[in-house]
CSV table of C-alpha atoms in Angstrom, one decimal:
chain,number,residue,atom,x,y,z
A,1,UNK,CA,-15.1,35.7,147.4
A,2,UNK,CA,-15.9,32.5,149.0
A,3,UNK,CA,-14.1,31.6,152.0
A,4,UNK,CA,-10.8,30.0,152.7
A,5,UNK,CA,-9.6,31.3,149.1
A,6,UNK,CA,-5.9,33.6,150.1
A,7,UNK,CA,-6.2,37.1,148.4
A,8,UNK,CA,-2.6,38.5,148.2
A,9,UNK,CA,-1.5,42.0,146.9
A,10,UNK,CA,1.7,41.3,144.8
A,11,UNK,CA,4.6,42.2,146.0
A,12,UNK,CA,5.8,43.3,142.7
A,13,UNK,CA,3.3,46.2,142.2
A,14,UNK,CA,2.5,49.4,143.8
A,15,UNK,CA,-0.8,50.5,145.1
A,16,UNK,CA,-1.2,52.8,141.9
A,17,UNK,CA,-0.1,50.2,139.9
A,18,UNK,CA,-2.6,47.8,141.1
A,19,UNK,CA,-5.1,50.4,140.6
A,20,UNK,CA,-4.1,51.3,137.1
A,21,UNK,CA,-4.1,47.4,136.3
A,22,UNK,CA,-7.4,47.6,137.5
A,23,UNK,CA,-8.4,50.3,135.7
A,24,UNK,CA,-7.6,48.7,132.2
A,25,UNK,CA,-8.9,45.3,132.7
A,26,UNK,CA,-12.4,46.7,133.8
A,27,UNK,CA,-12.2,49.2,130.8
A,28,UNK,CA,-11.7,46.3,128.4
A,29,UNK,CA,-14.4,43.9,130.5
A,30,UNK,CA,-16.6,46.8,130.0
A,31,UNK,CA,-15.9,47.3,126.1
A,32,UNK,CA,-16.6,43.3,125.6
A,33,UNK,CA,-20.1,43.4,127.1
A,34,UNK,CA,-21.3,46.2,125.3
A,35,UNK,CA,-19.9,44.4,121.8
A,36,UNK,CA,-22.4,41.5,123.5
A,37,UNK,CA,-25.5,44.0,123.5
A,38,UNK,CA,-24.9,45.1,119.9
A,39,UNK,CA,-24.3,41.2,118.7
A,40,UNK,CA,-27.9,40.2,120.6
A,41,UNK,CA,-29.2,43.6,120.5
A,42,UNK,CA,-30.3,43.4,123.8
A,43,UNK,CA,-28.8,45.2,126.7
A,44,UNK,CA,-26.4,43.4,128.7
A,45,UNK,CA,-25.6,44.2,132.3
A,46,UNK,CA,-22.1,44.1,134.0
A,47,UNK,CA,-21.4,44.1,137.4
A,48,UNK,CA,-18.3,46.1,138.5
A,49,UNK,CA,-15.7,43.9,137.5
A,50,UNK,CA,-13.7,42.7,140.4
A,51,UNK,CA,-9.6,42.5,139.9
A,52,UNK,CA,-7.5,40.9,143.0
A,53,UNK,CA,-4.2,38.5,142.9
A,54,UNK,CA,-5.1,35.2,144.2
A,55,UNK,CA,-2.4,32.4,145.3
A,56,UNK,CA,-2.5,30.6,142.1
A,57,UNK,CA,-3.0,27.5,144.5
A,58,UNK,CA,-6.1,28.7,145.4
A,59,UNK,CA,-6.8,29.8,141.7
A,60,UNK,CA,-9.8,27.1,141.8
A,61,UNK,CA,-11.6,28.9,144.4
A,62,UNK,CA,-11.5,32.5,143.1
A,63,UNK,CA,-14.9,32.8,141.3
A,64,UNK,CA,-17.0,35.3,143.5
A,65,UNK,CA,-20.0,33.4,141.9
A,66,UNK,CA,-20.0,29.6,142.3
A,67,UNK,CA,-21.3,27.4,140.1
A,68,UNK,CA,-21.1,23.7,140.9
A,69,UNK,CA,-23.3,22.0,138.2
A,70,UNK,CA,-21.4,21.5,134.9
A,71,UNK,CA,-21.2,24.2,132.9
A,72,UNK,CA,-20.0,25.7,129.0
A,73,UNK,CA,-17.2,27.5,129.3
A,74,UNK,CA,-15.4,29.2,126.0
A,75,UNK,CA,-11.5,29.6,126.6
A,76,UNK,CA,-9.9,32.4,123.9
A,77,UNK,CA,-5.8,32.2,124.5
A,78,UNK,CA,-4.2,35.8,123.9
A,79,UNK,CA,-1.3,35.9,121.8
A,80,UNK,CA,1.1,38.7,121.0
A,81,UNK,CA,2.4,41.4,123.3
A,82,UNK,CA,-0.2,40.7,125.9
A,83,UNK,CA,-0.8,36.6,126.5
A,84,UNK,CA,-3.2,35.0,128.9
A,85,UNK,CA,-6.7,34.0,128.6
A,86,UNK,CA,-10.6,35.3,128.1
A,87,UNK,CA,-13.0,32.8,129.5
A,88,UNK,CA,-16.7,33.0,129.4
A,89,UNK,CA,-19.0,30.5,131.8
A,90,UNK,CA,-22.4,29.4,130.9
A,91,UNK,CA,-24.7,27.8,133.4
A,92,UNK,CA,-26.2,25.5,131.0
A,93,UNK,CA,-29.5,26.8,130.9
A,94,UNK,CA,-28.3,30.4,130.0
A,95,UNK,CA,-25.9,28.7,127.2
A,96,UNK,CA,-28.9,27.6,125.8
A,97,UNK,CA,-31.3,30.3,125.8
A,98,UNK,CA,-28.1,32.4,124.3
A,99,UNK,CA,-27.6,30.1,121.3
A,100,UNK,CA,-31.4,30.2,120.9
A,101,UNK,CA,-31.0,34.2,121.0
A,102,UNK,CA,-28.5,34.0,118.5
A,103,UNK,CA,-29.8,31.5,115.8
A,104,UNK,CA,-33.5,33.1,116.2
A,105,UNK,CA,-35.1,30.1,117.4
A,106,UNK,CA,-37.9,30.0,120.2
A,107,UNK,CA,-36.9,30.2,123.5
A,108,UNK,CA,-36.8,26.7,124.8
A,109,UNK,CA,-35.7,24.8,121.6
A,110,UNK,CA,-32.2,24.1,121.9
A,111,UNK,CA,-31.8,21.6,124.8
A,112,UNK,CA,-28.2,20.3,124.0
A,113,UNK,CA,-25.6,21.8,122.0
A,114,UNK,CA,-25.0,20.8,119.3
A,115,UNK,CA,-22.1,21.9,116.6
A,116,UNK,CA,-23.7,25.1,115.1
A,117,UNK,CA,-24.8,26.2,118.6
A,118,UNK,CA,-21.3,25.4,120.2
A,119,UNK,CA,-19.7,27.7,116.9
A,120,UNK,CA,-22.6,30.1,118.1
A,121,UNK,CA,-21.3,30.6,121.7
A,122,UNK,CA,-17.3,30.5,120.4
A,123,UNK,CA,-18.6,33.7,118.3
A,124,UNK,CA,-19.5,35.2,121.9
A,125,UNK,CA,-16.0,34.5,123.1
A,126,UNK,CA,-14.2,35.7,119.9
A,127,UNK,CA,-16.5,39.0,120.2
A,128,UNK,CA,-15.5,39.2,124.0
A,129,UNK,CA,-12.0,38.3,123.8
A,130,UNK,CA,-11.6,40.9,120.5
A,131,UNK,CA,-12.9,44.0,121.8
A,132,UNK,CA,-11.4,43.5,125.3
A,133,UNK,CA,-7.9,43.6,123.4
A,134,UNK,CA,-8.9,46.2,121.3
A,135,UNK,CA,-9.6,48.6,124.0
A,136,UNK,CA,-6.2,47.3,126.0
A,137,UNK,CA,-4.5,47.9,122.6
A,138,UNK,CA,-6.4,51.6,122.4
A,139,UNK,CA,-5.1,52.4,126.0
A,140,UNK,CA,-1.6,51.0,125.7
A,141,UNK,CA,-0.7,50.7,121.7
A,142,UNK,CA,0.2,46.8,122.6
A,143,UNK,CA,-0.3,44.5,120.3
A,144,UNK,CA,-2.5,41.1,121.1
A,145,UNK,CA,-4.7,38.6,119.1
A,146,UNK,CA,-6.9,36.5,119.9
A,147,UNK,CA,-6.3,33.1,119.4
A,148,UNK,CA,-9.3,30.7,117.8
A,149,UNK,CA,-12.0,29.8,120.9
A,150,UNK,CA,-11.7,26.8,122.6
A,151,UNK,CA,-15.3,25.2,123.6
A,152,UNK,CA,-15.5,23.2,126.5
A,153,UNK,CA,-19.1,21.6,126.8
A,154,UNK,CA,-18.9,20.6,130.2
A,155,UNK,CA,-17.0,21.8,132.2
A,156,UNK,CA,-16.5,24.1,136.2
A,157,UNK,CA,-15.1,27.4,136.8
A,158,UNK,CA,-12.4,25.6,138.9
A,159,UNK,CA,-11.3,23.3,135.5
A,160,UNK,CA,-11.2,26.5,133.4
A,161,UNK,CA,-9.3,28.9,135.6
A,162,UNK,CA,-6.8,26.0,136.6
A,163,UNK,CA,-6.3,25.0,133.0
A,164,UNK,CA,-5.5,29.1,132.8
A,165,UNK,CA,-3.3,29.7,135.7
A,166,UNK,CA,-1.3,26.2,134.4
A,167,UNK,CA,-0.3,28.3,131.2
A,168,UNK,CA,0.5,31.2,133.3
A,169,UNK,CA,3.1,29.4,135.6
A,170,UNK,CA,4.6,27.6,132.7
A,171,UNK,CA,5.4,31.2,131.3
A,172,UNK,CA,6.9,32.2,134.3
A,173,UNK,CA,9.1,29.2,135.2
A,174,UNK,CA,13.2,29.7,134.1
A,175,UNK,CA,13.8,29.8,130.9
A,176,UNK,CA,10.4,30.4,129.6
A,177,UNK,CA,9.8,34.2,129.9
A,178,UNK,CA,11.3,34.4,133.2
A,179,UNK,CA,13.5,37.4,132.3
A,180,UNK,CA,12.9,41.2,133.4
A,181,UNK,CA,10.7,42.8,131.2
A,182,UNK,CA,11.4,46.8,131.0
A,183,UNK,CA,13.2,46.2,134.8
A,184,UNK,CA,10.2,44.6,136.5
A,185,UNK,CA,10.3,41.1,137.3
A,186,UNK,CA,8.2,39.0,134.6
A,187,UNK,CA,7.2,35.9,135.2
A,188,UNK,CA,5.2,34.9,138.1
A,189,UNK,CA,4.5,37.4,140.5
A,190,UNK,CA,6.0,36.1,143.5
A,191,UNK,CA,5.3,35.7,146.8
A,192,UNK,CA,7.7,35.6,150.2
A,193,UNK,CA,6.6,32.2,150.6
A,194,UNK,CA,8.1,31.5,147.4
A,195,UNK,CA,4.1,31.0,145.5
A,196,UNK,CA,2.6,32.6,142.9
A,197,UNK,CA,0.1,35.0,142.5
A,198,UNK,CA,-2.2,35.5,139.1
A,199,UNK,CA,-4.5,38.2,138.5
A,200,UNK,CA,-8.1,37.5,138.2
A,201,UNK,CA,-10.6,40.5,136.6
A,202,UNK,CA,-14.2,39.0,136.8
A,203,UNK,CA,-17.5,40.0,136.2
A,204,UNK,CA,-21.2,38.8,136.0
A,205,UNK,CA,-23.3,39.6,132.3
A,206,UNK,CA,-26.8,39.9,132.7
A,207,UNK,CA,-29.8,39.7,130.0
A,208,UNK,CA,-32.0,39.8,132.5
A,209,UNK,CA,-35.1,39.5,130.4
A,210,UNK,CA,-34.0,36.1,129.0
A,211,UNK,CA,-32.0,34.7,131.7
A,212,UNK,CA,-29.1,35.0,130.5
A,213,UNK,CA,-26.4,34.8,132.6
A,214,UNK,CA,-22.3,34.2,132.3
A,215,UNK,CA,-19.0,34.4,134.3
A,216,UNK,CA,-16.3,36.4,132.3
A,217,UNK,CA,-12.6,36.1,133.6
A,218,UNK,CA,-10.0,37.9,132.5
A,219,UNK,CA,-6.5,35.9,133.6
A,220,UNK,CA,-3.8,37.8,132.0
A,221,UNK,CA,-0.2,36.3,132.3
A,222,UNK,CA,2.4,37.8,134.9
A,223,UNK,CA,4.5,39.2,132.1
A,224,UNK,CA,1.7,40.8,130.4
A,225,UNK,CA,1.0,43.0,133.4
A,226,UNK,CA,4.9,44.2,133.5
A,227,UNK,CA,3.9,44.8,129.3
A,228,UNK,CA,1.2,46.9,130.0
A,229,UNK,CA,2.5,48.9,133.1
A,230,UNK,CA,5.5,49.7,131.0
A,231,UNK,CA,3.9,50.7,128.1
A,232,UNK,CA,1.1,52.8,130.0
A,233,UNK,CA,4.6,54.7,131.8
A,234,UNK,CA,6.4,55.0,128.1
A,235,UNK,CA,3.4,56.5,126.9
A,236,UNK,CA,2.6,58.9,130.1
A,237,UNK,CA,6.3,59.8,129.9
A,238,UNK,CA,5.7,61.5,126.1
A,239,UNK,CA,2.7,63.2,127.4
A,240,UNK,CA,0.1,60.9,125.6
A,241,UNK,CA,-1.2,60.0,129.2
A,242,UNK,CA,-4.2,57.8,128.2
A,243,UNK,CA,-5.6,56.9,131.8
B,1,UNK,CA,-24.6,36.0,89.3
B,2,UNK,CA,-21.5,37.9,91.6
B,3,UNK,CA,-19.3,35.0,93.7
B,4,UNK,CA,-18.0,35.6,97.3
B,5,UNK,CA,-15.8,33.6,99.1
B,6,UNK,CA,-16.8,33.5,102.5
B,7,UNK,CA,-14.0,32.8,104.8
B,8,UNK,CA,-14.4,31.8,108.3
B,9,UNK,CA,-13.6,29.2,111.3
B,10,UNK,CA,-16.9,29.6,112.7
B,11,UNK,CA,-19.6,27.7,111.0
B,12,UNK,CA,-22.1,30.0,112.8
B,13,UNK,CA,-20.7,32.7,110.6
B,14,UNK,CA,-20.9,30.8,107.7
B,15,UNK,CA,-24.2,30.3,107.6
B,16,UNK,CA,-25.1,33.8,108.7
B,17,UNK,CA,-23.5,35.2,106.0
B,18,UNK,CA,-24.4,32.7,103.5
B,19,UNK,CA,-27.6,33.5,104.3
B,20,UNK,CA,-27.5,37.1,103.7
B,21,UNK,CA,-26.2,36.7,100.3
B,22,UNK,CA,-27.9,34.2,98.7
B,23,UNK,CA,-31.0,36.2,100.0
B,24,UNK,CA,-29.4,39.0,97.8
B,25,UNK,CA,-28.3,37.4,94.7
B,26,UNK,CA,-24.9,36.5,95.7
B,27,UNK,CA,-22.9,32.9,94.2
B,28,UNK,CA,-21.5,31.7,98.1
B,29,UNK,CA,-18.4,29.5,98.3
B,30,UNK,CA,-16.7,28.5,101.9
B,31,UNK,CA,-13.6,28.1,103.3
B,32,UNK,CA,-12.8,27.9,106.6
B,33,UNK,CA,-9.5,28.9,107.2
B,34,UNK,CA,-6.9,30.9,105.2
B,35,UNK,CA,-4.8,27.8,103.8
B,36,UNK,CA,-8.5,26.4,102.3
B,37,UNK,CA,-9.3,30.1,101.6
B,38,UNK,CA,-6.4,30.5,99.5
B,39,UNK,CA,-6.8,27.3,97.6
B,40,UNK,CA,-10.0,27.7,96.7
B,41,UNK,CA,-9.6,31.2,95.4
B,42,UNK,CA,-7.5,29.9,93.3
B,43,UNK,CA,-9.9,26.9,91.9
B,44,UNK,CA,-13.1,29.0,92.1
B,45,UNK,CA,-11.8,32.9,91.4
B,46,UNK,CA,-14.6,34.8,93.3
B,47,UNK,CA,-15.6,37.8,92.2
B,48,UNK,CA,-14.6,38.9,96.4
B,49,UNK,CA,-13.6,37.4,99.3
B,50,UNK,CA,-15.1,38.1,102.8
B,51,UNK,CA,-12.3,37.3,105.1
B,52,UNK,CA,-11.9,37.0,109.0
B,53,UNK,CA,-8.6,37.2,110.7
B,54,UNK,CA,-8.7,34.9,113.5
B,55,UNK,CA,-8.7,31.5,112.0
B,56,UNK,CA,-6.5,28.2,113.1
B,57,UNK,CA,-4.0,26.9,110.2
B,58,UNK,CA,-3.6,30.4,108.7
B,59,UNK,CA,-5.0,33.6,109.9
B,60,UNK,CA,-6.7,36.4,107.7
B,61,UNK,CA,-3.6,38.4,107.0
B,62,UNK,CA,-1.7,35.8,106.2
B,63,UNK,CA,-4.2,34.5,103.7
B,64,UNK,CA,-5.3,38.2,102.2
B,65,UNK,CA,-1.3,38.2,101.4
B,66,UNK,CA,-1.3,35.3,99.9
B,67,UNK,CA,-3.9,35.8,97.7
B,68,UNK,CA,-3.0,39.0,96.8
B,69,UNK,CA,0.4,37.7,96.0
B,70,UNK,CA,-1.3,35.4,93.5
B,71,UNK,CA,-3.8,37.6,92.3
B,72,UNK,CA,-2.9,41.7,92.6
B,73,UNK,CA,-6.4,42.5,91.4
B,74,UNK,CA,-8.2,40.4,94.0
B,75,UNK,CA,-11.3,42.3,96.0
B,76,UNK,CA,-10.9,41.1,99.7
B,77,UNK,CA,-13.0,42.4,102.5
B,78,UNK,CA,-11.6,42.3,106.3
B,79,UNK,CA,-14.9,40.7,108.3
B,80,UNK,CA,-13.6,40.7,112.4
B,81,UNK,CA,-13.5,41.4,115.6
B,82,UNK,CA,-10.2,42.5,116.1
B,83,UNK,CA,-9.7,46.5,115.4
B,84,UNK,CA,-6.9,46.8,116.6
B,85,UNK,CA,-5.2,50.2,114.5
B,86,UNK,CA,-1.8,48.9,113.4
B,87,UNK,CA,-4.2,45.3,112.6
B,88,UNK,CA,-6.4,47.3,109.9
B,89,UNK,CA,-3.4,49.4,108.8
B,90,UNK,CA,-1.3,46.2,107.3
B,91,UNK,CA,-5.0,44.7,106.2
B,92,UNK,CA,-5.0,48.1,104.0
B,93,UNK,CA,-1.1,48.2,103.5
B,94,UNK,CA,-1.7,44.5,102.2
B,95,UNK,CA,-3.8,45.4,99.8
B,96,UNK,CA,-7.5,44.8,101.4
B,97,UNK,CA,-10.6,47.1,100.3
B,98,UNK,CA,-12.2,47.3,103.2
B,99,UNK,CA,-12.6,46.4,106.9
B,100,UNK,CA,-15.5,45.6,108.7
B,101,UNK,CA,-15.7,45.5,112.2
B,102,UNK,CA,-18.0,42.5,113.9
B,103,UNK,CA,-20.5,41.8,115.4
B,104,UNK,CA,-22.0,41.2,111.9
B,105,UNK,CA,-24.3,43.9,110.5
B,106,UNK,CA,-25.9,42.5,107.7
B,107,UNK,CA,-26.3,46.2,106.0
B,108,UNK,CA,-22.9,47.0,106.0
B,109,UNK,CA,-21.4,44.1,104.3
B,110,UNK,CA,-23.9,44.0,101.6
B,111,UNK,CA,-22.8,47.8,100.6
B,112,UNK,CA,-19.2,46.9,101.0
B,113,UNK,CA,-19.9,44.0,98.5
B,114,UNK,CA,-22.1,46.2,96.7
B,115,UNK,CA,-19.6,49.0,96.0
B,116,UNK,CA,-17.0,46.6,95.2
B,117,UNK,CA,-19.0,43.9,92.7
B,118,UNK,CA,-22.0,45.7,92.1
């Protein structure tokens, strides 16, 4: 993490909690790049996925992996019992040696993006944004859906988590999905200072032998945490413990 | 000639799978999302309908139940990303014949076709 961005442990979650949170997220991160390998059938790397709070004022500085030129970045809103958003990065050369991957051309041919290779990259984030919530839904029995992806061709890490943490404090201002869920506090997770916290899973893909490289962020909503930790202790309290 | 309705918001798709079929003998027509899928099913009465479930306007389900609504004999095959268990149960329940999980294998949806329109 780069400096001067405030790491915070909420205050509404226990240690094991945390870690149980964490355990999920980087299950479904995991799930979503290996549905990448099959789709380009070549391997893709991931590095451990990395899962903290961050003051959702700082929210703009929380990628572990700047990137300060412009970027592509695919935004797939979750719907349903778990809300929130996927959001895949592409420095711009990886975005289009990806799309070249994907609509069989020779490496170096795409040099803008145009139309088909922007629905090309949206297919990536659909994939991503799918399987994570398949494997959440597999661990949990929730319920979420994708929404349709939202391509932004030039864009930062800082725009794209912003525009994500925006939706997530809306949800958790009065009146909007501020109520207890299951007898935790939904909404935001608060601070003592009175802030906000959101929760950002990330992790680095890797095709190595192309270049390819992208930032994948996981920024669930407040509420959806409370969803899934009460529905991970309904189902360890019938003896279907699935973590 | 068999004729498929090929239902998707991403053009990529589209052109994949329109690809694969004409390849293999297939009629293609496109919508690309449920409302425009439903619609033309009713202008063009494919012989199936290859159907993904995250689409703006109307989503997959919606549309499979509409079309099934207006046509009880309609062949619709689930083509998505989502597998979520109680998802493909009411895509069955609804009255689809089968479900594919994406990414996109090319064999796959040519036997599902297959099987169904021959």
């Amino acid at each position: 993490m780069r400096e001067g961005t405030r790491i915070v442990s909420s205050i509404n979650y226990s240690a094991s909690e945390l870690d149980t949170l964490k355990r999920i997220l980087a299950r479904g991160m995991e799930s979503a790049a290996s549905v990448l390998s099959d789709m380009i059938g070549r391997k893709i790397e991931m590095s451990v996925p990395d899962v903290c709070f961050v003051a959702c004022r700082d929210i703009a500085k929380a990628s572990k992996h700047s990137v300060e030129e412009p970027t592509v970045g695919v935004r797939i809103g979750l719907t349903g019992d778990v809300t929130g958003d996927v959001i895949l990065i592409f420095p711009r050369a990886s975005a289009y040696r990806l799309v070249d991957i994907l609509m069989g051309n020779k490496p170096g041919t795409t040099t803008s993006l145009t139309e088909m290779g922007g629905s090309a990259l949206c297919e990536v984030g659909n994939l991503a944004g799918s399987f994570f919530l398949n494997s959440l839904a597999e661990a949990t029995g929730l319920r979420a859906m994708p929404a349709p992806p939202v391509l932004d061709g030039e864009t930062f890490v800082a725009k794209m988590l912003e525009a994500s943490v925006a939706t997530n404090e809306e949800a958790a201002s009065p009146g909007t999905g501020g109520e207890c869920v299951g007898g935790r506090p939904a909404g935001g997770a608060g601070r003592a200072d009175g802030g906000t916290d959101a929760l950002v899973a990330q992790t680095v893909l890797k095709q190595s032998l192309e270049s390819v490289e992208a930032l994948f962020f996981i920024v669930p909503t407040n509420n959806s945490l409370a969803t899934i930790l009460n529905a991970l202790s309904s189902d360890n309290a019938k003896g279907n413990g699935v973590i | 000639m068999p004729k498929v309705l090929i239902v998707d918001d991403a053009a990529f798709m589209r052109m994949r799978s329109r690809k694969l079929l004409e390849e293999h003998g297939y009629q293609v027509e496109e919508a690309q999302d449920g409302q425009e899928a439903v619609r033309k099913y009713m202008e063009s009465a494919p012989d199936a309908v290859l159907m993904d479930i995250t689409m703006p306007v109307m989503d997959g389900i919606a549309a499979l139940k509409e079309i099934k609504k207006r046509d009880p004999h309609a062949k619709v095959i689930m083509c998505t990303a989502v597998g979520q268990q109680s998802l493909v149960m009411e895509a069955i329940m609804s009255g689809a014949r089968d479900y594919l999980l994406k990414p996109f294998d090319p064999d796959k949806v040519l036997a599902s076709l297959k099987k169904l329109v021959g």
